[in-house]
């Protein structure tokens, strides 16, 4: 397992020194690019083509298509060429079109020696992350945020604006990180970092609302979607070996299970979570799907004690914190998959942010009554309503943060800037005219790229496996935004076109069931196994010295007081997750 670093400096010796300081294993023959050994990732390289040197974490799902495109451009790449070199050749020979044609998970750093540039490329959806920073007149980039934290020249510390963003979203929704001076490459982008410090950004792909025939029968959209789903699943299946599927019992993971069972000639293993028989769960549905699809099914029971014991470990595996209580259970699922000897595990992530899940309803209702809501006609009213709809800590910040933290944030741009490009889009942002598509675009580019995909990637990579998401396939997403919104949210039926596309594969009780989601007993954990840990961490000397949170508010939340019921457990979870991450990265 490895991740990578790259550095653009005045001399090869200077670049090698910076890379070594970040923990990379610098070798001869490839100045400015190296691997960081023993960090969980899938990095390979360095490799060269056409005078460029590159290093990357690259997994491609459509190699034959890319080889054909290169051959048409006169590049006869060797058949055994690794995915990273193949992507490099696509970029050099075909430019943005070559990267756009690549389907997969990738982060690539390219030294363009002729132009004296470091080029950074991130995949369409954001499955793999890539960070960059500038110090000592040099550029450094890495798939490991911890490596940039170690870079002495950078001398980074806590980015306070990112703290506010995390408490608002439960993840970091844009290019900022919690490390001052470190940025994240956004998905679907190619960045050119010049030696003089200039940055040029190219959007090589962004979803577009291209509804060509609004009067076409809805069945035609469902049939085409079915074809694309089968292609997306087939290309993500491993060759000649068993595959795993994370099966919650919802329609998204169930349809991926059914497609894998239909298309794969090898065993399909499915994995579900239980938090104990006394809590509501979806095991009846997941068991029904496993039986229907003839999978080898396992149910993992996750106790509060296990979560308390492993929460710090899970937080340390993530380059940016994710305030999702399923993080430890997801890590345990990845361990179970790896323990069964599987290299690839599929999931059903992507159905909600692409096809219109229930998270959009509060915003749709708000828009219906916008004129009746106080402040509803203000310029940023839609953005503010969207942030409130997350129901995290956005409205609690005045009571949660200390006076010093609030004063420091006073002159900084607010988190509304991360959703405004999608809710009030300009042409370059991939303009969507329908409100539902604007919301879905926002979900895709914020939660999809910075929460769902990155969490899956880091936790599965920690166990040497790959988590793959067929519903985030680029062609599936393109088709979703070419489908009239009324066939995604059809009256009160969410994800209608997706359900119709797979209706023949699953029992009606699964396809037509209402979405309930995974009921995670956060409040129970915080009142039991996590109570002592939360108190020690959030009210201890280190947290007080950092000066972010008001101790009286934290105590009130821990005692379940005030008007926060019944969601103060989830809000306290965000604060605890952030504190654990800051300690793991030694950020004060």
JSON list of N, CA and C in Angstrom, two decimals, residues 233-262:
[
{"chain": "A", "resi": 233, "resn": "UNK", "atom": "N", "xyz": [-21.82, -1.63, -13.73]},
{"chain": "A", "resi": 233, "resn": "UNK", "atom": "CA", "xyz": [-21.56, -2.71, -12.78]},
{"chain": "A", "resi": 233, "resn": "UNK", "atom": "C", "xyz": [-20.58, -3.72, -13.36]},
{"chain": "A", "resi": 234, "resn": "UNK", "atom": "N", "xyz": [-20.78, -4.11, -14.62]},
{"chain": "A", "resi": 234, "resn": "UNK", "atom": "CA", "xyz": [-19.91, -5.10, -15.25]},
{"chain": "A", "resi": 234, "resn": "UNK", "atom": "C", "xyz": [-18.45, -4.64, -15.28]},
{"chain": "A", "resi": 235, "resn": "UNK", "atom": "N", "xyz": [-18.22, -3.37, -15.60]},
{"chain": "A", "resi": 235, "resn": "UNK", "atom": "CA", "xyz": [-16.84, -2.89, -15.70]},
{"chain": "A", "resi": 235, "resn": "UNK", "atom": "C", "xyz": [-16.17, -2.75, -14.34]},
{"chain": "A", "resi": 236, "resn": "UNK", "atom": "N", "xyz": [-16.94, -2.76, -13.28]},
{"chain": "A", "resi": 236, "resn": "UNK", "atom": "CA", "xyz": [-16.36, -2.66, -11.94]},
{"chain": "A", "resi": 236, "resn": "UNK", "atom": "C", "xyz": [-16.20, -4.00, -11.25]},
{"chain": "A", "resi": 237, "resn": "UNK", "atom": "N", "xyz": [-16.64, -5.07, -11.87]},
{"chain": "A", "resi": 237, "resn": "UNK", "atom": "CA", "xyz": [-16.47, -6.39, -11.29]},
{"chain": "A", "resi": 237, "resn": "UNK", "atom": "C", "xyz": [-15.04, -6.88, -11.50]},
{"chain": "A", "resi": 238, "resn": "UNK", "atom": "N", "xyz": [-14.44, -7.52, -10.51]},
{"chain": "A", "resi": 238, "resn": "UNK", "atom": "CA", "xyz": [-13.08, -8.04, -10.69]},
{"chain": "A", "resi": 238, "resn": "UNK", "atom": "C", "xyz": [-13.10, -9.26, -11.61]},
{"chain": "A", "resi": 239, "resn": "UNK", "atom": "N", "xyz": [-12.00, -9.47, -12.29]},
{"chain": "A", "resi": 239, "resn": "UNK", "atom": "CA", "xyz": [-11.92, -10.61, -13.21]},
{"chain": "A", "resi": 239, "resn": "UNK", "atom": "C", "xyz": [-11.59, -11.89, -12.44]},
{"chain": "A", "resi": 240, "resn": "UNK", "atom": "N", "xyz": [-12.35, -12.91, -12.73]},
{"chain": "A", "resi": 240, "resn": "UNK", "atom": "CA", "xyz": [-12.04, -14.28, -12.28]},
{"chain": "A", "resi": 240, "resn": "UNK", "atom": "C", "xyz": [-11.90, -14.41, -10.77]},
{"chain": "A", "resi": 241, "resn": "UNK", "atom": "N", "xyz": [-12.68, -13.67, -10.01]},
{"chain": "A", "resi": 241, "resn": "UNK", "atom": "CA", "xyz": [-12.66, -13.82, -8.56]},
{"chain": "A", "resi": 241, "resn": "UNK", "atom": "C", "xyz": [-13.96, -13.30, -7.97]},
{"chain": "A", "resi": 242, "resn": "UNK", "atom": "N", "xyz": [-14.20, -13.66, -6.73]},
{"chain": "A", "resi": 242, "resn": "UNK", "atom": "CA", "xyz": [-15.43, -13.25, -6.05]},
{"chain": "A", "resi": 242, "resn": "UNK", "atom": "C", "xyz": [-15.43, -11.75, -5.80]},
{"chain": "A", "resi": 243, "resn": "UNK", "atom": "N", "xyz": [-16.63, -11.21, -5.57]},
{"chain": "A", "resi": 243, "resn": "UNK", "atom": "CA", "xyz": [-16.79, -9.79, -5.30]},
{"chain": "A", "resi": 243, "resn": "UNK", "atom": "C", "xyz": [-17.70, -9.61, -4.09]},
{"chain": "A", "resi": 244, "resn": "UNK", "atom": "N", "xyz": [-17.50, -8.52, -3.36]},
{"chain": "A", "resi": 244, "resn": "UNK", "atom": "CA", "xyz": [-18.37, -8.20, -2.25]},
{"chain": "A", "resi": 244, "resn": "UNK", "atom": "C", "xyz": [-19.32, -7.07, -2.60]},
{"chain": "A", "resi": 245, "resn": "UNK", "atom": "N", "xyz": [-20.45, -6.99, -1.89]},
{"chain": "A", "resi": 245, "resn": "UNK", "atom": "CA", "xyz": [-21.37, -5.87, -2.03]},
{"chain": "A", "resi": 245, "resn": "UNK", "atom": "C", "xyz": [-21.83, -5.48, -0.62]},
{"chain": "A", "resi": 246, "resn": "UNK", "atom": "N", "xyz": [-21.76, -4.19, -0.31]},
{"chain": "A", "resi": 246, "resn": "UNK", "atom": "CA", "xyz": [-22.30, -3.70, 0.95]},
{"chain": "A", "resi": 246, "resn": "UNK", "atom": "C", "xyz": [-23.79, -3.51, 0.79]},
{"chain": "A", "resi": 247, "resn": "UNK", "atom": "N", "xyz": [-24.57, -4.30, 1.49]},
{"chain": "A", "resi": 247, "resn": "UNK", "atom": "CA", "xyz": [-26.02, -4.39, 1.27]},
{"chain": "A", "resi": 247, "resn": "UNK", "atom": "C", "xyz": [-26.77, -3.88, 2.50]},
{"chain": "A", "resi": 248, "resn": "UNK", "atom": "N", "xyz": [-27.36, -2.70, 2.39]},
{"chain": "A", "resi": 248, "resn": "UNK", "atom": "CA", "xyz": [-28.13, -2.15, 3.51]},
{"chain": "A", "resi": 248, "resn": "UNK", "atom": "C", "xyz": [-29.57, -2.65, 3.52]},
{"chain": "A", "resi": 249, "resn": "UNK", "atom": "N", "xyz": [-30.08, -2.99, 2.34]},
{"chain": "A", "resi": 249, "resn": "UNK", "atom": "CA", "xyz": [-31.49, -3.35, 2.21]},
{"chain": "A", "resi": 249, "resn": "UNK", "atom": "C", "xyz": [-32.29, -2.28, 1.51]},
{"chain": "A", "resi": 250, "resn": "UNK", "atom": "N", "xyz": [-31.68, -1.10, 1.27]},
{"chain": "A", "resi": 250, "resn": "UNK", "atom": "CA", "xyz": [-32.33, -0.07, 0.48]},
{"chain": "A", "resi": 250, "resn": "UNK", "atom": "C", "xyz": [-32.28, -0.42, -1.00]},
{"chain": "A", "resi": 251, "resn": "UNK", "atom": "N", "xyz": [-33.03, 0.34, -1.80]},
{"chain": "A", "resi": 251, "resn": "UNK", "atom": "CA", "xyz": [-33.12, -0.01, -3.22]},
{"chain": "A", "resi": 251, "resn": "UNK", "atom": "C", "xyz": [-31.79, 0.14, -3.92]},
{"chain": "A", "resi": 252, "resn": "UNK", "atom": "N", "xyz": [-30.95, 1.10, -3.54]},
{"chain": "A", "resi": 252, "resn": "UNK", "atom": "CA", "xyz": [-29.70, 1.35, -4.25]},
{"chain": "A", "resi": 252, "resn": "UNK", "atom": "C", "xyz": [-28.72, 0.18, -4.09]},
{"chain": "A", "resi": 253, "resn": "UNK", "atom": "N", "xyz": [-28.45, -0.20, -2.85]},
{"chain": "A", "resi": 253, "resn": "UNK", "atom": "CA", "xyz": [-27.53, -1.32, -2.64]},
{"chain": "A", "resi": 253, "resn": "UNK", "atom": "C", "xyz": [-28.14, -2.63, -3.12]},
{"chain": "A", "resi": 254, "resn": "UNK", "atom": "N", "xyz": [-29.46, -2.74, -3.06]},
{"chain": "A", "resi": 254, "resn": "UNK", "atom": "CA", "xyz": [-30.12, -3.97, -3.51]},
{"chain": "A", "resi": 254, "resn": "UNK", "atom": "C", "xyz": [-30.00, -4.14, -5.02]},
{"chain": "A", "resi": 255, "resn": "UNK", "atom": "N", "xyz": [-30.14, -3.04, -5.78]},
{"chain": "A", "resi": 255, "resn": "UNK", "atom": "CA", "xyz": [-30.04, -3.18, -7.23]},
{"chain": "A", "resi": 255, "resn": "UNK", "atom": "C", "xyz": [-28.61, -3.49, -7.64]},
{"chain": "A", "resi": 256, "resn": "UNK", "atom": "N", "xyz": [-27.62, -2.95, -6.94]},
{"chain": "A", "resi": 256, "resn": "UNK", "atom": "CA", "xyz": [-26.23, -3.29, -7.25]},
{"chain": "A", "resi": 256, "resn": "UNK", "atom": "C", "xyz": [-25.97, -4.76, -6.95]},
{"chain": "A", "resi": 257, "resn": "UNK", "atom": "N", "xyz": [-26.53, -5.24, -5.85]},
{"chain": "A", "resi": 257, "resn": "UNK", "atom": "CA", "xyz": [-26.41, -6.68, -5.52]},
{"chain": "A", "resi": 257, "resn": "UNK", "atom": "C", "xyz": [-27.02, -7.53, -6.62]},
{"chain": "A", "resi": 258, "resn": "UNK", "atom": "N", "xyz": [-28.22, -7.17, -7.06]},
{"chain": "A", "resi": 258, "resn": "UNK", "atom": "CA", "xyz": [-28.91, -7.95, -8.09]},
{"chain": "A", "resi": 258, "resn": "UNK", "atom": "C", "xyz": [-28.14, -7.94, -9.41]},
{"chain": "A", "resi": 259, "resn": "UNK", "atom": "N", "xyz": [-27.60, -6.79, -9.78]},
{"chain": "A", "resi": 259, "resn": "UNK", "atom": "CA", "xyz": [-26.83, -6.71, -11.02]},
{"chain": "A", "resi": 259, "resn": "UNK", "atom": "C", "xyz": [-25.53, -7.49, -10.92]},
{"chain": "A", "resi": 260, "resn": "UNK", "atom": "N", "xyz": [-24.86, -7.42, -9.78]},
{"chain": "A", "resi": 260, "resn": "UNK", "atom": "CA", "xyz": [-23.63, -8.18, -9.60]},
{"chain": "A", "resi": 260, "resn": "UNK", "atom": "C", "xyz": [-23.91, -9.69, -9.69]},
{"chain": "A", "resi": 261, "resn": "UNK", "atom": "N", "xyz": [-25.00, -10.12, -9.06]},
{"chain": "A", "resi": 261, "resn": "UNK", "atom": "CA", "xyz": [-25.35, -11.54, -9.10]},
{"chain": "A", "resi": 261, "resn": "UNK", "atom": "C", "xyz": [-25.69, -11.99, -10.51]},
{"chain": "A", "resi": 262, "resn": "UNK", "atom": "N", "xyz": [-26.33, -11.13, -11.28]},
{"chain": "A", "resi": 262, "resn": "UNK", "atom": "CA", "xyz": [-26.71, -11.45, -12.65]},
{"chain": "A", "resi": 262, "resn": "UNK", "atom": "C", "xyz": [-25.51, -11.49, -13.59]}
]
